Amino acid sequence: MVVTEMEVYAVSGADGKKRHRPWRKCSDFSDEYIKLLTEELAPLRPPNGSDVTNFCLLLIGPISGGKSSFINAVLSAFAGKVIQKVAVGESEQGVTKRFSPYRHVSLRSVGFISKPTLAQEIHSVALVLDASTVSDLSPTIKCMINDCKRLILEKGIQLVVILTKIDKLHKDIADDLADVFKHQVVNAAVEKVSEMLGIPPNNVFPVKNYHSEVETEVAVHTFALMALRKLICMASDVLEERTNDSDDRTAGSGEVKESDTA
Ligand SMILES: Nc1nc2c(ncn2[C@@H]2O[C@H](COP(=O)(O)OP(=O)(O)O)[C@@H](O)[C@H]2O)c(=O)[nH]1
Ligand SMILES: [Mg+2]
């Protein structure tokens, strides 16, 4: 075939934006979906027979990663308004006045509980990382993260990652958060973290916290609630397993050894 002239057109949606298949399925972002999620999560309690009244969810991660902001986003989602109950800020002049980068905790540390009850243990852990910096984490931070991951896995808890500041990955994302699960740049960040930490991509939750906004955003609440749902689900599984395992615990398996500390 001899082609003398050819015109190529980009295929786009009615609004001119390129359409991609979502890399993660999610219901449409809407007030109804948020209502559904909050109504599903609000009544959840630790399993019967566990003797635990509250889920203990731990957020860890580098300073300024967005831990406090994530807690505010969750509180905002339940309150239906922008809440800033936990102080947030960048490091240096940030809200954390005294920051010890790494202090070894040992069995002799003050207040260390060497044989915690199930209620005193952590039931679910999320590592909170700034999506725009995952490519250049320092070796010290990587080492800390790996130490934590080892301890968490030894306790039978799976690691969840909350990937914050996804708005910083690309201008289009900041402009339209509803398209996050179609943006390949977010997918790439999720895959990178999953590979770096050896965890499945569906344990990685991209989020955008409130930063400069004063009005509520449906997408912000949806991201926060999806991540919270995963954490609570995992905590429930851990508690159920430990409750069924209670015979072993009485035999002393719940006791902390020096190698359990970091
Ligand atoms: N652009 C943007 N900024 C964020 C996001 N989450 C947190 N921040 C900002 O990052 C800074 C550090 O957040 P903070 O929650 O205090 O981090 P923490 O030290 O891990 O508790 C604050 O200025 C926040 O407003 C986000 O999703 N997007
Ligand atoms: Mg904080």
CSV table of C-alpha atoms and ligand atoms in Angstrom, one decimal:
chain,number,residue,atom,x,y,z
A,1,MET,CA,0.0,0.0,0.0
A,2,VAL,CA,1.4,3.4,-0.9
A,3,VAL,CA,0.4,6.1,1.5
A,4,THR,CA,0.5,9.6,0.1
A,5,GLU,CA,-1.2,11.4,3.0
A,6,MET,CA,-2.1,10.5,6.5
A,7,GLU,CA,-3.8,12.3,9.4
A,8,VAL,CA,-3.6,11.1,12.9
A,9,TYR,CA,-6.1,12.2,15.6
A,10,ALA,CA,-5.9,11.6,19.4
A,11,VAL,CA,-8.9,9.8,20.7
A,12,SER,CA,-10.5,11.8,23.5
A,13,GLY,CA,-13.7,12.1,25.6
A,14,ALA,CA,-16.3,14.7,25.0
A,15,ASP,CA,-14.6,17.2,27.3
A,16,GLY,CA,-11.3,16.8,25.4
A,17,LYS,CA,-9.5,14.9,28.1
A,18,LYS,CA,-7.7,11.6,27.3
A,19,ARG,CA,-9.6,8.7,28.8
A,20,HIS,CA,-7.7,5.9,30.5
A,21,ARG,CA,-9.0,2.7,32.1
A,22,PRO,CA,-8.8,3.0,35.9
A,23,TRP,CA,-5.8,1.1,37.3
A,24,ARG,CA,-7.9,0.6,40.5
A,25,LYS,CA,-11.6,0.2,40.6
A,26,CYS,CA,-13.5,2.7,42.9
A,27,SER,CA,-17.1,3.8,43.1
A,28,ASP,CA,-17.7,7.3,41.8
A,29,PHE,CA,-16.6,9.9,44.2
A,30,SER,CA,-19.8,11.3,45.7
A,31,ASP,CA,-21.4,12.3,48.9
A,32,GLU,CA,-23.5,9.1,48.8
A,33,TYR,CA,-20.4,7.0,48.6
A,34,ILE,CA,-18.9,8.8,51.6
A,35,LYS,CA,-22.1,8.3,53.5
A,36,LEU,CA,-21.9,4.6,52.7
A,37,LEU,CA,-18.3,4.3,53.9
A,38,THR,CA,-18.8,6.3,57.1
A,39,GLU,CA,-21.9,4.3,57.9
A,40,GLU,CA,-20.0,1.1,57.3
A,41,LEU,CA,-17.0,2.1,59.4
A,42,ALA,CA,-18.5,4.0,62.3
A,43,PRO,CA,-20.2,1.0,64.0
A,44,LEU,CA,-17.2,-1.3,63.6
A,45,ARG,CA,-15.8,-2.7,66.9
A,46,PRO,CA,-13.1,-5.2,67.8
A,47,PRO,CA,-14.4,-8.8,67.6
A,48,ASN,CA,-16.4,-10.2,70.4
A,49,GLY,CA,-14.4,-12.3,72.9
A,50,SER,CA,-11.1,-10.3,72.2
A,51,ASP,CA,-11.5,-8.2,75.4
A,52,VAL,CA,-10.4,-5.2,73.4
A,53,THR,CA,-12.6,-2.1,73.2
A,54,ASN,CA,-10.6,0.0,70.8
A,55,PHE,CA,-8.7,-0.7,67.6
A,56,CYS,CA,-5.0,0.4,68.0
A,57,LEU,CA,-3.9,1.7,64.6
A,58,LEU,CA,-0.3,3.0,64.4
A,59,LEU,CA,0.9,5.6,61.8
A,60,ILE,CA,4.7,5.7,61.3
A,61,GLY,CA,6.9,7.5,58.8
A,62,PRO,CA,9.3,10.3,58.2
A,63,ILE,CA,8.6,13.8,59.6
A,64,SER,CA,6.3,15.9,57.4
A,65,GLY,CA,5.1,12.9,55.6
A,66,GLY,CA,1.5,13.8,56.3
A,67,LYS,CA,0.6,11.6,59.4
A,68,SER,CA,-1.2,14.4,61.3
A,69,SER,CA,-2.9,15.6,58.1
A,70,PHE,CA,-4.2,12.1,57.4
A,71,ILE,CA,-5.7,12.0,60.9
A,72,ASN,CA,-7.4,15.3,60.2
A,73,ALA,CA,-8.7,14.1,56.8
A,74,VAL,CA,-10.3,11.1,58.5
A,75,LEU,CA,-11.8,13.3,61.2
A,76,SER,CA,-13.0,15.7,58.5
A,77,ALA,CA,-14.6,12.8,56.6
A,78,PHE,CA,-16.7,11.8,59.6
A,79,ALA,CA,-17.5,15.4,60.6
A,80,GLY,CA,-18.4,16.5,57.0
A,81,LYS,CA,-16.3,19.6,57.4
A,82,VAL,CA,-12.6,20.5,57.3
A,83,ILE,CA,-11.2,19.7,60.8
A,84,GLN,CA,-7.8,20.5,62.0
A,85,LYS,CA,-7.7,18.8,65.4
A,86,VAL,CA,-4.1,17.6,65.1
A,87,ALA,CA,-1.4,20.2,64.5
A,88,VAL,CA,0.4,19.9,61.2
A,89,GLY,CA,3.4,21.6,59.7
A,90,GLU,CA,6.7,21.3,57.8
A,91,SER,CA,9.8,20.3,59.7
A,92,GLU,CA,12.5,22.8,60.9
A,93,GLN,CA,9.8,25.3,62.0
A,94,GLY,CA,7.3,22.4,62.2
A,95,VAL,CA,5.1,21.3,65.0
A,96,THR,CA,7.4,18.6,66.3
A,97,LYS,CA,9.6,20.6,68.7
A,98,ARG,CA,11.8,17.8,69.8
A,99,PHE,CA,12.6,15.1,67.2
A,100,SER,CA,14.8,12.2,68.0
A,101,PRO,CA,15.5,10.5,64.6
A,102,TYR,CA,16.1,7.0,66.1
A,103,ARG,CA,16.3,6.0,69.7
A,104,HIS,CA,16.7,2.5,70.5
A,105,VAL,CA,13.9,1.1,72.6
A,106,SER,CA,14.9,-1.8,74.8
A,107,LEU,CA,13.3,-4.0,77.4
A,108,ARG,CA,14.8,-1.7,80.1
A,109,SER,CA,13.2,1.5,78.6
A,110,VAL,CA,11.0,3.4,81.0
A,111,GLY,CA,7.4,2.4,80.6
A,112,PHE,CA,8.2,-0.6,78.4
A,113,ILE,CA,5.5,-3.3,78.7
A,114,SER,CA,7.2,-6.6,78.1
A,115,LYS,CA,4.0,-8.6,78.3
A,116,PRO,CA,1.3,-6.5,76.7
A,117,THR,CA,-2.4,-7.5,76.8
A,118,LEU,CA,-4.1,-7.7,73.4
A,119,ALA,CA,-5.7,-4.3,74.1
A,120,GLN,CA,-2.2,-2.8,74.6
A,121,GLU,CA,-0.8,-4.1,71.4
A,122,ILE,CA,-0.9,-2.4,68.0
A,123,HIS,CA,-3.4,-4.1,65.7
A,124,SER,CA,-2.7,-2.4,62.4
A,125,VAL,CA,0.2,-0.3,61.1
A,126,ALA,CA,0.4,2.2,58.2
A,127,LEU,CA,3.6,3.7,56.9
A,128,VAL,CA,2.9,7.2,55.8
A,129,LEU,CA,5.1,8.4,52.9
A,130,ASP,CA,5.1,11.6,50.8
A,131,ALA,CA,4.5,10.3,47.2
A,132,SER,CA,6.7,13.1,45.8
A,133,THR,CA,9.8,11.9,47.7
A,134,VAL,CA,9.6,8.1,47.5
A,135,SER,CA,12.2,8.0,44.8
A,136,ASP,CA,14.8,9.6,46.9
A,137,LEU,CA,14.4,8.3,50.5
A,138,SER,CA,17.7,8.5,52.4
A,139,PRO,CA,19.5,5.2,53.2
A,140,THR,CA,18.8,5.9,57.0
A,141,ILE,CA,15.1,6.2,56.4
A,142,LYS,CA,15.1,3.1,54.2
A,143,CYS,CA,16.9,1.2,56.9
A,144,MET,CA,14.4,2.4,59.6
A,145,ILE,CA,11.5,1.4,57.4
A,146,ASN,CA,12.9,-2.1,56.8
A,147,ASP,CA,13.5,-2.6,60.5
A,148,CYS,CA,9.9,-1.6,61.2
A,149,LYS,CA,8.6,-3.8,58.5
A,150,ARG,CA,10.5,-6.8,59.9
A,151,LEU,CA,9.0,-6.2,63.4
A,152,ILE,CA,5.5,-5.7,62.0
A,153,LEU,CA,5.6,-8.8,60.0
A,154,GLU,CA,7.0,-10.8,62.9
A,155,LYS,CA,3.9,-9.8,64.8
A,156,GLY,CA,1.7,-11.2,62.1
A,157,ILE,CA,0.6,-7.7,61.0
A,158,GLN,CA,0.7,-6.7,57.3
A,159,LEU,CA,2.2,-3.4,56.4
A,160,VAL,CA,-0.1,-0.8,54.7
A,161,VAL,CA,1.3,2.3,53.1
A,162,ILE,CA,-0.5,5.6,52.9
A,163,LEU,CA,1.0,7.6,50.0
A,164,THR,CA,0.3,11.3,50.7
A,165,LYS,CA,0.7,14.4,48.7
A,166,ILE,CA,-0.3,12.8,45.4
A,167,ASP,CA,-1.3,16.3,44.2
A,168,LYS,CA,2.4,17.0,44.0
A,169,LEU,CA,3.0,14.3,41.4
A,170,HIS,CA,1.4,16.1,38.5
A,171,LYS,CA,-0.5,19.4,38.0
A,172,ASP,CA,-3.5,17.5,36.4
A,173,ILE,CA,-3.9,15.5,39.6
A,174,ALA,CA,-4.2,18.6,41.8
A,175,ASP,CA,-6.7,20.0,39.3
A,176,ASP,CA,-8.9,16.9,39.2
A,177,LEU,CA,-8.6,14.5,42.1
A,178,ALA,CA,-11.5,12.5,40.9
A,179,ASP,CA,-9.3,11.0,38.1
A,180,VAL,CA,-6.6,9.7,40.5
A,181,PHE,CA,-7.3,6.1,39.8
A,182,LYS,CA,-6.8,6.7,36.1
A,183,HIS,CA,-3.5,8.7,36.4
A,184,GLN,CA,-0.6,6.5,35.4
A,185,VAL,CA,1.8,8.6,37.4
A,186,VAL,CA,-0.1,7.7,40.6
A,187,ASN,CA,-0.1,4.0,39.5
A,188,ALA,CA,3.6,4.2,38.9
A,189,ALA,CA,4.2,5.7,42.5
A,190,VAL,CA,2.1,2.9,44.0
A,191,GLU,CA,4.0,0.2,42.0
A,192,LYS,CA,7.3,1.7,43.1
A,193,VAL,CA,6.4,1.6,46.8
A,194,SER,CA,5.0,-1.8,46.5
A,195,GLU,CA,8.2,-3.1,44.8
A,196,MET,CA,10.5,-1.2,47.2
A,197,LEU,CA,8.8,-2.7,50.3
A,198,GLY,CA,7.8,-6.0,48.9
A,199,ILE,CA,4.1,-5.5,49.6
A,200,PRO,CA,1.2,-6.0,47.3
A,201,PRO,CA,0.0,-2.8,45.4
A,202,ASN,CA,-3.4,-3.2,47.0
A,203,ASN,CA,-1.8,-2.4,50.4
A,204,VAL,CA,-0.8,1.0,49.1
A,205,PHE,CA,-3.3,3.8,49.4
A,206,PRO,CA,-2.8,7.1,47.6
A,207,VAL,CA,-4.3,10.0,49.5
A,208,LYS,CA,-4.5,13.8,49.2
A,209,ASN,CA,-4.9,15.5,52.6
A,210,TYR,CA,-6.2,19.0,53.2
A,211,HIS,CA,-3.4,21.5,52.8
A,212,SER,CA,-4.6,24.8,51.4
A,213,GLU,CA,-8.3,24.0,51.1
A,214,VAL,CA,-10.9,25.6,53.3
A,215,GLU,CA,-13.9,23.8,51.8
A,216,THR,CA,-14.5,20.0,52.0
A,217,GLU,CA,-13.5,17.9,49.0
A,218,VAL,CA,-15.3,14.6,48.3
A,219,ALA,CA,-12.1,13.0,46.9
A,220,VAL,CA,-10.1,13.8,50.1
A,221,HIS,CA,-12.7,12.1,52.2
A,222,THR,CA,-12.9,9.1,49.9
A,223,PHE,CA,-9.2,8.5,49.9
A,224,ALA,CA,-9.0,8.8,53.7
A,225,LEU,CA,-11.9,6.5,54.3
A,226,MET,CA,-10.6,3.8,51.9
A,227,ALA,CA,-7.3,3.7,53.7
A,228,LEU,CA,-9.0,3.7,57.1
A,229,ARG,CA,-11.2,0.8,56.0
A,230,LYS,CA,-8.2,-1.3,55.0
A,231,LEU,CA,-6.5,-0.5,58.4
A,232,ILE,CA,-9.6,-1.5,60.4
A,233,CYS,CA,-10.1,-4.6,58.3
A,234,MET,CA,-6.6,-5.7,59.0
A,235,ALA,CA,-6.9,-4.9,62.7
A,236,SER,CA,-10.1,-7.0,62.9
A,237,ASP,CA,-8.3,-9.9,61.2
A,238,VAL,CA,-5.3,-9.7,63.6
A,239,LEU,CA,-7.6,-9.5,66.7
A,240,GLU,CA,-9.7,-12.5,65.5
A,241,GLU,CA,-6.6,-14.5,64.9
A,242,ARG,CA,-5.0,-13.6,68.3
A,243,THR,CA,-8.3,-14.3,70.1
A,244,ASN,CA,-8.5,-17.8,68.6
A,245,ASP,CA,-4.8,-18.2,69.5
A,246,SER,CA,-5.4,-17.2,73.2
A,247,ASP,CA,-4.2,-20.6,74.5
A,248,ASP,CA,-0.8,-19.9,73.0
A,249,ARG,CA,-0.7,-16.4,74.6
A,250,THR,CA,-1.3,-17.8,78.0
A,251,ALA,CA,1.6,-20.1,77.4
A,252,GLY,CA,3.8,-17.0,77.0
A,253,SER,CA,4.0,-16.4,73.2
A,254,GLY,CA,2.8,-12.8,73.8
A,255,GLU,CA,5.9,-11.9,75.7
A,256,VAL,CA,8.3,-9.4,74.0
A,257,LYS,CA,11.9,-10.4,73.5
A,258,GLU,CA,14.8,-8.0,73.1
A,259,SER,CA,14.9,-8.8,69.3
A,260,ASP,CA,11.3,-7.5,69.1
A,261,THR,CA,12.5,-4.0,69.8
A,262,ALA,CA,13.9,-1.4,67.4
B,1,LIG,N1,0.1,19.3,49.1
B,1,LIG,C1,-0.1,18.5,50.1
B,1,LIG,N2,0.4,18.8,51.3
B,1,LIG,C2,0.2,18.0,52.3
B,1,LIG,C3,-0.5,16.8,52.2
B,1,LIG,N3,-0.5,16.1,53.4
B,1,LIG,C4,0.1,16.9,54.2
B,1,LIG,N4,0.6,18.0,53.6
B,1,LIG,C5,1.4,19.1,54.2
B,1,LIG,O1,2.7,18.6,54.6
B,1,LIG,C6,3.1,19.2,55.8
B,1,LIG,C7,3.4,18.1,56.8
B,1,LIG,O2,2.3,17.5,57.2
B,1,LIG,P1,2.1,16.8,58.6
B,1,LIG,O3,0.7,16.2,58.6
B,1,LIG,O4,2.4,17.8,59.7
B,1,LIG,O5,3.2,15.7,58.6
B,1,LIG,P2,3.7,14.7,59.9
B,1,LIG,O6,5.0,15.3,60.4
B,1,LIG,O7,3.9,13.4,59.2
B,1,LIG,O8,2.6,14.7,60.9
B,1,LIG,C8,2.0,20.2,56.2
B,1,LIG,O9,2.3,21.5,55.7
B,1,LIG,C9,0.8,19.7,55.5
B,1,LIG,O10,-0.2,20.7,55.2
B,1,LIG,C10,-1.1,16.5,50.9
B,1,LIG,O11,-1.7,15.4,50.7
B,1,LIG,N5,-0.8,17.4,49.9
B,2,MG,MG,2.6,15.2,62.9
